[in-house]
């Protein structure tokens, strides 16, 4: 009976959100209302039934139809969107001869901010005096550690990661089959773009035919993106209700210091993002307002890949970043230089684990080596759940630290991962802003525009 009641309440809340849409409530307001309702609903469910109860366990698969279904739709459109948007950027001549400079700046920002994120992670660990030996390991932590050790056997070296970025089979990569599929699709689309530019010089009539086809497909894909994005409030409500209802608040309370330390580092890194934005001569407060919806979804979904359509729409429609630059920044940000998953997290973990094997993690040599390894290993981190685990495996292996202890925070992993994902997405958007600002292609009128027409849908 309880399951039916829970589903009925969820349906009622979804109808309420639809009613708000009919009343022409702003899209951004509906997203935040859905976020708040989801948190409250999830908390009430856990308060009534208790953590891990059978009723909640059997209810969540029905909630997942809405929440996970929405995420899957976003993931469905992400790869076609990356491919056609980059190709269309060439047909619209929005990248041109600055391509090499644009890509270099984006990569420099992503990797540079990851190094800064690692430094802040180390600092936060020191301030809060975190040590892996402080955490009592139960069955779940031990099992997680064993799983990570098994995964480590399949983790490739950095040269192998770089090699995997090349698209041996672009049609396979269009399915997202590999962790580096996004970058591979970017490379394939860019090569087609250069081929189009060559064709334009040799056979303008054929090039115009290609351009019409690309523009038509681009319009079709963007239509699908707009349809899916309209479902955002409903997806956010279901995702947050599930997340809160299934959260282990007892474990969160026991590991409160570790959660606080993690978010202190994540928030500090977000402030660095705002400083970078202000150094480009832009208003950081406007940046926060314009990216709030997108970061909220990244926070709730815990998937940079699922957030990509929102990421690109935010960059182009609200931040004034040209389509070509936005697509490179968003695509590279999925698997390179993720500030939260590849920066803060593995650095904190390494510093926490080092004392358990008799290593002082606060010597200049250890810190310098750790930051360097974190920055380099940030290549090829997947933009889906689990990316932080692979980043941690690479860093811990390179630092010769025990991998089994990487599972010590499994109880609070989902909560921390929410903040990490939001920071990842913010980092990719900042790289787009910096690149377009340096190349003088940023549309400051769009960035400074606060009118209704800046809605994402």
mmCIF file of N, CA, C and O in Angstrom, residues 17-85:
data_model
loop_
_atom_site.group_PDB
_atom_site.id
_atom_site.type_symbol
_atom_site.label_atom_id
_atom_site.label_comp_id
_atom_site.label_asym_id
_atom_site.label_seq_id
_atom_site.Cartn_x
_atom_site.Cartn_y
_atom_site.Cartn_z
ATOM 1 N N UNK A 17 3.987 20.457 -11.089
ATOM 2 C CA UNK A 17 5.008 21.124 -11.900
ATOM 3 C C UNK A 17 4.474 21.473 -13.286
ATOM 4 O O UNK A 17 4.793 22.536 -13.837
ATOM 5 N N UNK A 18 3.658 20.570 -13.846
ATOM 6 C CA UNK A 18 3.047 20.850 -15.151
ATOM 7 C C UNK A 18 2.087 22.031 -15.045
ATOM 8 O O UNK A 18 2.012 22.870 -15.953
ATOM 9 N N UNK A 19 1.367 22.116 -13.934
ATOM 10 C CA UNK A 19 0.458 23.241 -13.691
ATOM 11 C C UNK A 19 1.244 24.556 -13.646
ATOM 12 O O UNK A 19 0.795 25.570 -14.200
ATOM 13 N N UNK A 20 2.415 24.537 -13.003
ATOM 14 C CA UNK A 20 3.257 25.736 -12.948
ATOM 15 C C UNK A 20 3.695 26.159 -14.346
ATOM 16 O O UNK A 20 3.773 27.354 -14.654
ATOM 17 N N UNK A 21 3.967 25.160 -15.200
ATOM 18 C CA UNK A 21 4.346 25.472 -16.580
ATOM 19 C C UNK A 21 3.196 26.153 -17.310
ATOM 20 O O UNK A 21 3.394 27.136 -18.034
ATOM 21 N N UNK A 22 1.979 25.640 -17.123
ATOM 22 C CA UNK A 22 0.809 26.225 -17.759
ATOM 23 C C UNK A 22 0.543 27.644 -17.261
ATOM 24 O O UNK A 22 -0.047 28.468 -17.969
ATOM 25 N N UNK A 23 0.971 27.910 -16.037
ATOM 26 C CA UNK A 23 0.822 29.248 -15.462
ATOM 27 C C UNK A 23 1.984 30.167 -15.864
ATOM 28 O O UNK A 23 2.111 31.285 -15.352
ATOM 29 N N UNK A 24 2.824 29.651 -16.789
ATOM 30 C CA UNK A 24 3.954 30.424 -17.330
ATOM 31 C C UNK A 24 4.981 30.833 -16.270
ATOM 32 O O UNK A 24 5.598 31.896 -16.368
ATOM 33 N N UNK A 25 5.156 29.979 -15.269
ATOM 34 C CA UNK A 25 6.232 30.197 -14.298
ATOM 35 C C UNK A 25 7.568 29.974 -15.003
ATOM 36 O O UNK A 25 7.716 29.039 -15.802
ATOM 37 N N UNK A 26 8.537 30.843 -14.768
ATOM 38 C CA UNK A 26 9.831 30.758 -15.447
ATOM 39 C C UNK A 26 10.441 29.362 -15.318
ATOM 40 O O UNK A 26 10.327 28.721 -14.271
ATOM 41 N N UNK A 27 11.107 28.922 -16.368
ATOM 42 C CA UNK A 27 11.746 27.613 -16.381
ATOM 43 C C UNK A 27 12.729 27.460 -15.215
ATOM 44 O O UNK A 27 12.734 26.439 -14.526
ATOM 45 N N UNK A 28 13.547 28.474 -14.989
ATOM 46 C CA UNK A 28 14.543 28.400 -13.914
ATOM 47 C C UNK A 28 13.869 28.259 -12.556
ATOM 48 O O UNK A 28 14.322 27.487 -11.699
ATOM 49 N N UNK A 29 12.774 28.969 -12.351
ATOM 50 C CA UNK A 29 12.058 28.873 -11.072
ATOM 51 C C UNK A 29 11.459 27.484 -10.890
ATOM 52 O O UNK A 29 11.464 26.923 -9.787
ATOM 53 N N UNK A 30 10.949 26.904 -11.989
ATOM 54 C CA UNK A 30 10.381 25.558 -11.907
ATOM 55 C C UNK A 30 11.443 24.515 -11.573
ATOM 56 O O UNK A 30 11.178 23.556 -10.843
ATOM 57 N N UNK A 31 12.649 24.718 -12.080
ATOM 58 C CA UNK A 31 13.746 23.796 -11.774
ATOM 59 C C UNK A 31 14.085 23.835 -10.288
ATOM 60 O O UNK A 31 14.224 22.788 -9.635
ATOM 61 N N UNK A 32 14.178 25.031 -9.734
ATOM 62 C CA UNK A 32 14.541 25.152 -8.322
ATOM 63 C C UNK A 32 13.395 24.713 -7.405
ATOM 64 O O UNK A 32 13.632 24.166 -6.332
ATOM 65 N N UNK A 33 12.176 24.955 -7.835
ATOM 66 C CA UNK A 33 11.023 24.465 -7.065
ATOM 67 C C UNK A 33 11.037 22.941 -7.045
ATOM 68 O O UNK A 33 10.809 22.305 -6.006
ATOM 69 N N UNK A 34 11.318 22.333 -8.202
ATOM 70 C CA UNK A 34 11.394 20.875 -8.284
ATOM 71 C C UNK A 34 12.510 20.332 -7.397
ATOM 72 O O UNK A 34 12.343 19.298 -6.734
ATOM 73 N N UNK A 35 13.634 21.021 -7.372
ATOM 74 C CA UNK A 35 14.761 20.610 -6.531
ATOM 75 C C UNK A 35 14.357 20.611 -5.060
ATOM 76 O O UNK A 35 14.616 19.643 -4.325
ATOM 77 N N UNK A 36 13.707 21.693 -4.631
ATOM 78 C CA UNK A 36 13.298 21.811 -3.231
ATOM 79 C C UNK A 36 12.241 20.763 -2.870
ATOM 80 O O UNK A 36 12.323 20.119 -1.817
ATOM 81 N N UNK A 37 11.266 20.577 -3.747
ATOM 82 C CA UNK A 37 10.216 19.586 -3.486
ATOM 83 C C UNK A 37 10.808 18.181 -3.409
ATOM 84 O O UNK A 37 10.439 17.377 -2.544
ATOM 85 N N UNK A 38 11.755 17.885 -4.299
ATOM 86 C CA UNK A 38 12.386 16.569 -4.296
ATOM 87 C C UNK A 38 13.121 16.288 -2.996
ATOM 88 O O UNK A 38 13.035 15.182 -2.453
ATOM 89 N N UNK A 39 13.838 17.290 -2.503
ATOM 90 C CA UNK A 39 14.574 17.125 -1.243
ATOM 91 C C UNK A 39 13.603 16.867 -0.089
ATOM 92 O O UNK A 39 13.807 15.943 0.723
ATOM 93 N N UNK A 40 12.558 17.663 -0.007
ATOM 94 C CA UNK A 40 11.584 17.520 1.083
ATOM 95 C C UNK A 40 10.860 16.173 0.983
ATOM 96 O O UNK A 40 10.707 15.459 1.989
ATOM 97 N N UNK A 41 10.440 15.812 -0.211
ATOM 98 C CA UNK A 41 9.720 14.554 -0.414
ATOM 99 C C UNK A 41 10.598 13.362 -0.037
ATOM 100 O O UNK A 41 10.165 12.433 0.654
ATOM 101 N N UNK A 42 11.852 13.391 -0.468
ATOM 102 C CA UNK A 42 12.775 12.309 -0.136
ATOM 103 C C UNK A 42 13.013 12.202 1.358
ATOM 104 O O UNK A 42 13.062 11.094 1.923
ATOM 105 N N UNK A 43 13.156 13.359 2.018
ATOM 106 C CA UNK A 43 13.382 13.363 3.464
ATOM 107 C C UNK A 43 12.168 12.808 4.208
ATOM 108 O O UNK A 43 12.308 12.057 5.188
ATOM 109 N N UNK A 44 10.983 13.174 3.750
ATOM 110 C CA UNK A 44 9.751 12.684 4.389
ATOM 111 C C UNK A 44 9.636 11.169 4.222
ATOM 112 O O UNK A 44 9.270 10.453 5.167
ATOM 113 N N UNK A 45 9.965 10.664 3.030
ATOM 114 C CA UNK A 45 9.909 9.221 2.794
ATOM 115 C C UNK A 45 10.833 8.462 3.745
ATOM 116 O O UNK A 45 10.439 7.447 4.334
ATOM 117 N N UNK A 46 12.054 8.981 3.908
ATOM 118 C CA UNK A 46 12.985 8.283 4.800
ATOM 119 C C UNK A 46 12.551 8.420 6.258
ATOM 120 O O UNK A 46 12.729 7.489 7.053
ATOM 121 N N UNK A 47 11.980 9.555 6.613
ATOM 122 C CA UNK A 47 11.510 9.766 7.995
ATOM 123 C C UNK A 47 10.362 8.800 8.326
ATOM 124 O O UNK A 47 10.292 8.245 9.426
ATOM 125 N N UNK A 48 9.492 8.574 7.354
ATOM 126 C CA UNK A 48 8.338 7.691 7.587
ATOM 127 C C UNK A 48 8.741 6.218 7.583
ATOM 128 O O UNK A 48 8.359 5.447 8.475
ATOM 129 N N UNK A 49 9.526 5.804 6.579
ATOM 130 C CA UNK A 49 9.807 4.380 6.385
ATOM 131 C C UNK A 49 11.159 3.935 6.944
ATOM 132 O O UNK A 49 11.352 2.754 7.206
ATOM 133 N N UNK A 50 12.092 4.872 7.118
ATOM 134 C CA UNK A 50 13.419 4.516 7.611
ATOM 135 C C UNK A 50 14.381 4.171 6.491
ATOM 136 O O UNK A 50 13.972 3.727 5.404
ATOM 137 N N UNK A 51 15.674 4.377 6.754
ATOM 138 C CA UNK A 51 16.701 4.114 5.740
ATOM 139 C C UNK A 51 16.758 2.628 5.383
ATOM 140 O O UNK A 51 16.776 1.761 6.252
ATOM 141 N N UNK A 52 16.775 2.351 4.072
ATOM 142 C CA UNK A 52 16.910 0.978 3.602
ATOM 143 C C UNK A 52 15.685 0.117 3.784
ATOM 144 O O UNK A 52 15.771 -1.116 3.658
ATOM 145 N N UNK A 53 14.542 0.734 4.064
ATOM 146 C CA UNK A 53 13.323 -0.050 4.285
ATOM 147 C C UNK A 53 12.864 -0.712 2.984
ATOM 148 O O UNK A 53 13.197 -0.273 1.881
ATOM 149 N N UNK A 54 12.082 -1.755 3.136
ATOM 150 C CA UNK A 54 11.598 -2.499 1.963
ATOM 151 C C UNK A 54 10.690 -1.628 1.100
ATOM 152 O O UNK A 54 10.734 -1.704 -0.136
ATOM 153 N N UNK A 55 9.899 -0.781 1.755
ATOM 154 C CA UNK A 55 8.986 0.077 1.002
ATOM 155 C C UNK A 55 9.754 1.041 0.100
ATOM 156 O O UNK A 55 9.426 1.216 -1.078
ATOM 157 N N UNK A 56 10.797 1.671 0.659
ATOM 158 C CA UNK A 56 11.606 2.598 -0.137
ATOM 159 C C UNK A 56 12.332 1.846 -1.244
ATOM 160 O O UNK A 56 12.396 2.302 -2.392
ATOM 161 N N UNK A 57 12.878 0.685 -0.914
ATOM 162 C CA UNK A 57 13.602 -0.112 -1.907
ATOM 163 C C UNK A 57 12.719 -0.468 -3.092
ATOM 164 O O UNK A 57 13.162 -0.444 -4.249
ATOM 165 N N UNK A 58 11.459 -0.792 -2.827
ATOM 166 C CA UNK A 58 10.545 -1.182 -3.907
ATOM 167 C C UNK A 58 9.919 0.028 -4.602
ATOM 168 O O UNK A 58 9.425 -0.090 -5.735
ATOM 169 N N UNK A 59 9.945 1.182 -3.937
ATOM 170 C CA UNK A 59 9.380 2.393 -4.545
ATOM 171 C C UNK A 59 10.342 3.023 -5.545
ATOM 172 O O UNK A 59 9.926 3.528 -6.596
ATOM 173 N N UNK A 60 11.643 2.996 -5.226
ATOM 174 C CA UNK A 60 12.624 3.722 -6.026
ATOM 175 C C UNK A 60 12.686 3.324 -7.498
ATOM 176 O O UNK A 60 12.888 4.183 -8.354
ATOM 177 N N UNK A 61 12.502 2.038 -7.861
ATOM 178 C CA UNK A 61 12.509 1.711 -9.302
ATOM 179 C C UNK A 61 11.445 2.474 -10.088
ATOM 180 O O UNK A 61 11.656 2.799 -11.258
ATOM 181 N N UNK A 62 10.315 2.775 -9.450
ATOM 182 C CA UNK A 62 9.276 3.554 -10.124
ATOM 183 C C UNK A 62 9.693 5.015 -10.255
ATOM 184 O O UNK A 62 9.417 5.658 -11.271
ATOM 185 N N UNK A 63 10.369 5.533 -9.235
ATOM 186 C CA UNK A 63 10.893 6.898 -9.310
ATOM 187 C C UNK A 63 11.954 6.983 -10.412
ATOM 188 O O UNK A 63 12.082 8.006 -11.092
ATOM 189 N N UNK A 64 12.723 5.892 -10.573
ATOM 190 C CA UNK A 64 13.803 5.882 -11.563
ATOM 191 C C UNK A 64 13.288 5.980 -12.996
ATOM 192 O O UNK A 64 14.033 6.390 -13.894
ATOM 193 N N UNK A 65 12.037 5.575 -13.206
ATOM 194 C CA UNK A 65 11.461 5.703 -14.553
ATOM 195 C C UNK A 65 11.491 7.165 -14.979
ATOM 196 O O UNK A 65 11.804 7.488 -16.133
ATOM 197 N N UNK A 66 11.182 8.054 -14.054
ATOM 198 C CA UNK A 66 11.200 9.494 -14.341
ATOM 199 C C UNK A 66 12.623 10.044 -14.287
ATOM 200 O O UNK A 66 13.089 10.686 -15.238
ATOM 201 N N UNK A 67 13.319 9.781 -13.176
ATOM 202 C CA UNK A 67 14.649 10.355 -12.987
ATOM 203 C C UNK A 67 15.688 9.797 -13.943
ATOM 204 O O UNK A 67 16.301 10.545 -14.726
ATOM 205 N N UNK A 68 15.898 8.487 -13.894
ATOM 206 C CA UNK A 68 16.891 7.869 -14.772
ATOM 207 C C UNK A 68 16.467 7.929 -16.235
ATOM 208 O O UNK A 68 17.314 8.004 -17.137
ATOM 209 N N UNK A 69 15.142 7.883 -16.474
ATOM 210 C CA UNK A 69 14.653 8.001 -17.849
ATOM 211 C C UNK A 69 15.038 9.337 -18.452
ATOM 212 O O UNK A 69 15.467 9.411 -19.617
ATOM 213 N N UNK A 70 14.928 10.397 -17.656
ATOM 214 C CA UNK A 70 15.313 11.733 -18.128
ATOM 215 C C UNK A 70 16.813 11.803 -18.409
ATOM 216 O O UNK A 70 17.247 12.345 -19.437
ATOM 217 N N UNK A 71 17.605 11.247 -17.494
ATOM 218 C CA UNK A 71 19.062 11.241 -17.688
ATOM 219 C C UNK A 71 19.438 10.476 -18.958
ATOM 220 O O UNK A 71 20.313 10.910 -19.728
ATOM 221 N N UNK A 72 18.776 9.362 -19.204
ATOM 222 C CA UNK A 72 19.067 8.574 -20.408
ATOM 223 C C UNK A 72 18.729 9.345 -21.676
ATOM 224 O O UNK A 72 19.434 9.250 -22.690
ATOM 225 N N UNK A 73 17.659 10.110 -21.643
ATOM 226 C CA UNK A 73 17.310 10.925 -22.807
ATOM 227 C C UNK A 73 18.383 11.976 -23.073
ATOM 228 O O UNK A 73 18.730 12.251 -24.232
ATOM 229 N N UNK A 74 18.925 12.561 -22.014
ATOM 230 C CA UNK A 74 20.001 13.540 -22.173
ATOM 231 C C UNK A 74 21.264 12.876 -22.716
ATOM 232 O O UNK A 74 21.952 13.411 -23.580
ATOM 233 N N UNK A 75 21.565 11.691 -22.185
ATOM 234 C CA UNK A 75 22.732 10.964 -22.681
ATOM 235 C C UNK A 75 22.537 10.543 -24.132
ATOM 236 O O UNK A 75 23.490 10.519 -24.915
ATOM 237 N N UNK A 76 21.291 10.242 -24.491
ATOM 238 C CA UNK A 76 20.973 9.867 -25.869
ATOM 239 C C UNK A 76 21.336 10.972 -26.850
ATOM 240 O O UNK A 76 21.905 10.727 -27.917
ATOM 241 N N UNK A 77 21.040 12.204 -26.469
ATOM 242 C CA UNK A 77 21.232 13.323 -27.393
ATOM 243 C C UNK A 77 22.626 13.937 -27.284
ATOM 244 O O UNK A 77 23.039 14.706 -28.152
ATOM 245 N N UNK A 78 23.378 13.596 -26.236
ATOM 246 C CA UNK A 78 24.667 14.237 -25.992
ATOM 247 C C UNK A 78 25.655 14.014 -27.134
ATOM 248 O O UNK A 78 26.257 14.961 -27.656
ATOM 249 N N UNK A 79 25.853 12.766 -27.554
ATOM 250 C CA UNK A 79 26.851 12.475 -28.569
ATOM 251 C C UNK A 79 26.476 13.040 -29.944
ATOM 252 O O UNK A 79 27.320 13.668 -30.602
ATOM 253 N N UNK A 80 25.236 12.855 -30.409
ATOM 254 C CA UNK A 80 24.866 13.501 -31.671
ATOM 255 C C UNK A 80 25.006 15.019 -31.610
ATOM 256 O O UNK A 80 25.381 15.651 -32.600
ATOM 257 N N UNK A 81 24.733 15.591 -30.437
ATOM 258 C CA UNK A 81 24.837 17.036 -30.273
ATOM 259 C C UNK A 81 26.281 17.501 -30.408
ATOM 260 O O UNK A 81 26.571 18.498 -31.086
ATOM 261 N N UNK A 82 27.189 16.788 -29.766
ATOM 262 C CA UNK A 82 28.610 17.134 -29.870
ATOM 263 C C UNK A 82 29.066 17.057 -31.326
ATOM 264 O O UNK A 82 29.700 17.984 -31.855
ATOM 265 N N UNK A 83 28.722 15.957 -31.977
ATOM 266 C CA UNK A 83 29.179 15.727 -33.353
ATOM 267 C C UNK A 83 28.671 16.801 -34.308
ATOM 268 O O UNK A 83 29.448 17.459 -35.003
ATOM 269 N N UNK A 84 27.355 17.001 -34.340
ATOM 270 C CA UNK A 84 26.793 17.899 -35.339
ATOM 271 C C UNK A 84 27.086 19.360 -35.017
ATOM 272 O O UNK A 84 27.234 20.193 -35.925
ATOM 273 N N UNK A 85 27.209 19.716 -33.735
ATOM 274 C CA UNK A 85 27.481 21.104 -33.372
ATOM 275 C C UNK A 85 28.887 21.520 -33.790
ATOM 276 O O UNK A 85 29.098 22.633 -34.279
#
